[in-house]
mmCIF file of C-alpha atoms in Angstrom:
data_model
loop_
_atom_site.group_PDB
_atom_site.id
_atom_site.type_symbol
_atom_site.label_atom_id
_atom_site.label_comp_id
_atom_site.label_asym_id
_atom_site.label_seq_id
_atom_site.Cartn_x
_atom_site.Cartn_y
_atom_site.Cartn_z
ATOM 1 C CA VAL M 16 -28.109 47.173 -83.030
ATOM 2 C CA ILE M 17 -29.850 44.424 -81.123
ATOM 3 C CA LEU M 18 -28.780 40.878 -81.880
ATOM 4 C CA MET M 19 -31.306 38.142 -81.314
ATOM 5 C CA ALA M 20 -30.007 34.670 -80.589
ATOM 6 C CA LYS M 21 -31.556 31.894 -82.597
ATOM 7 C CA LYS M 22 -33.304 29.144 -80.666
ATOM 8 C CA ALA M 23 -32.388 25.516 -81.249
ATOM 9 C CA THR M 24 -35.318 23.172 -81.603
ATOM 10 C CA ILE M 25 -35.622 19.523 -82.427
ATOM 11 C CA ASN M 26 -36.290 18.686 -86.081
ATOM 12 C CA VAL M 27 -39.063 16.220 -85.276
ATOM 13 C CA PRO M 28 -39.443 14.826 -88.814
ATOM 14 C CA ALA M 29 -35.714 14.030 -88.862
ATOM 15 C CA VAL M 30 -36.012 12.244 -85.514
ATOM 16 C CA ILE M 31 -39.023 10.197 -86.685
ATOM 17 C CA ILE M 32 -37.292 9.233 -89.961
ATOM 18 C CA THR M 33 -34.164 8.154 -88.060
ATOM 19 C CA MET M 34 -36.223 6.184 -85.574
ATOM 20 C CA ALA M 35 -38.002 4.410 -88.440
ATOM 21 C CA LYS M 36 -34.730 3.584 -90.202
ATOM 22 C CA GLN M 37 -33.393 2.063 -86.986
ATOM 23 C CA LYS M 38 -36.697 0.346 -86.113
ATOM 24 C CA MET M 39 -36.876 2.239 -82.835
ATOM 25 C CA ASP M 40 -39.826 3.562 -80.885
ATOM 26 C CA VAL M 41 -40.165 6.090 -78.088
ATOM 27 C CA ASN M 42 -39.726 3.370 -75.465
ATOM 28 C CA ASP M 43 -36.291 2.555 -76.935
ATOM 29 C CA ILE M 44 -35.246 6.190 -76.626
ATOM 30 C CA ILE M 45 -36.592 6.452 -73.089
ATOM 31 C CA SER M 46 -34.796 3.308 -71.903
ATOM 32 C CA LYS M 47 -31.512 3.811 -73.768
ATOM 33 C CA GLY M 48 -31.194 7.563 -73.468
ATOM 34 C CA GLY M 49 -32.494 8.290 -69.995
ATOM 35 C CA ILE M 50 -34.918 10.832 -71.448
ATOM 36 C CA SER M 51 -38.272 10.987 -69.690
ATOM 37 C CA ARG M 52 -41.525 10.147 -71.432
ATOM 38 C CA LYS M 53 -42.799 13.672 -70.683
ATOM 39 C CA THR M 54 -39.723 15.221 -72.284
ATOM 40 C CA MET M 55 -40.166 13.085 -75.396
ATOM 41 C CA GLN M 56 -43.832 14.056 -75.542
ATOM 42 C CA ASN M 57 -42.848 17.723 -75.305
ATOM 43 C CA ILE M 58 -40.315 17.297 -78.080
ATOM 44 C CA PHE M 59 -42.829 15.662 -80.409
ATOM 45 C CA ASP M 60 -45.475 18.262 -79.521
ATOM 46 C CA GLY M 61 -43.035 21.153 -80.031
ATOM 47 C CA VAL M 62 -43.540 22.343 -76.450
ATOM 48 C CA GLY M 63 -40.714 24.287 -74.849
ATOM 49 C CA THR M 64 -37.065 24.232 -75.730
ATOM 50 C CA PRO M 65 -35.069 21.090 -74.930
ATOM 51 C CA ARG M 66 -31.832 21.563 -73.018
ATOM 52 C CA PRO M 67 -28.578 20.992 -74.933
ATOM 53 C CA LYS M 68 -27.912 17.939 -72.752
ATOM 54 C CA THR M 69 -31.247 16.402 -73.805
ATOM 55 C CA ILE M 70 -30.551 17.121 -77.465
ATOM 56 C CA GLY M 71 -27.153 15.447 -77.068
ATOM 57 C CA LYS M 72 -28.686 12.384 -75.404
ATOM 58 C CA LEU M 73 -31.261 12.063 -78.172
ATOM 59 C CA ALA M 74 -28.603 12.301 -80.892
ATOM 60 C CA GLU M 75 -26.480 9.706 -79.098
ATOM 61 C CA VAL M 76 -29.344 7.209 -78.839
ATOM 62 C CA LEU M 77 -30.185 7.737 -82.511
ATOM 63 C CA ASN M 78 -26.502 7.401 -83.376
ATOM 64 C CA VAL M 79 -26.467 10.645 -85.401
ATOM 65 C CA ASP M 80 -24.561 13.857 -85.165
ATOM 66 C CA VAL M 81 -26.469 16.406 -83.120
ATOM 67 C CA THR M 82 -26.663 18.742 -86.116
ATOM 68 C CA ALA M 83 -28.795 16.150 -87.902
ATOM 69 C CA ILE M 84 -31.695 16.687 -85.469
ATOM 70 C CA ILE M 85 -31.504 20.439 -84.750
ATOM 71 C CA SER M 86 -33.415 23.193 -86.446
ATOM 72 C CA TRP M 87 -32.707 26.863 -85.787
ATOM 73 C CA GLU M 88 -35.522 29.372 -85.318
#
């Protein structure tokens, strides 16, 4: 039996909805969270897999539990 680990990805619609509710834009996340513009672009484009630390920073800036912005593939 081979077990495959699921991959955590960012639930982009949940992030966008949360940003809208809090009247935030990408620049707010970049400045408050220390997340690079390129990383944010990759997240929104679905490119690569963000590191757990990045997911944690994003959740902290959005003031949500990390499980609110993660999807499992």
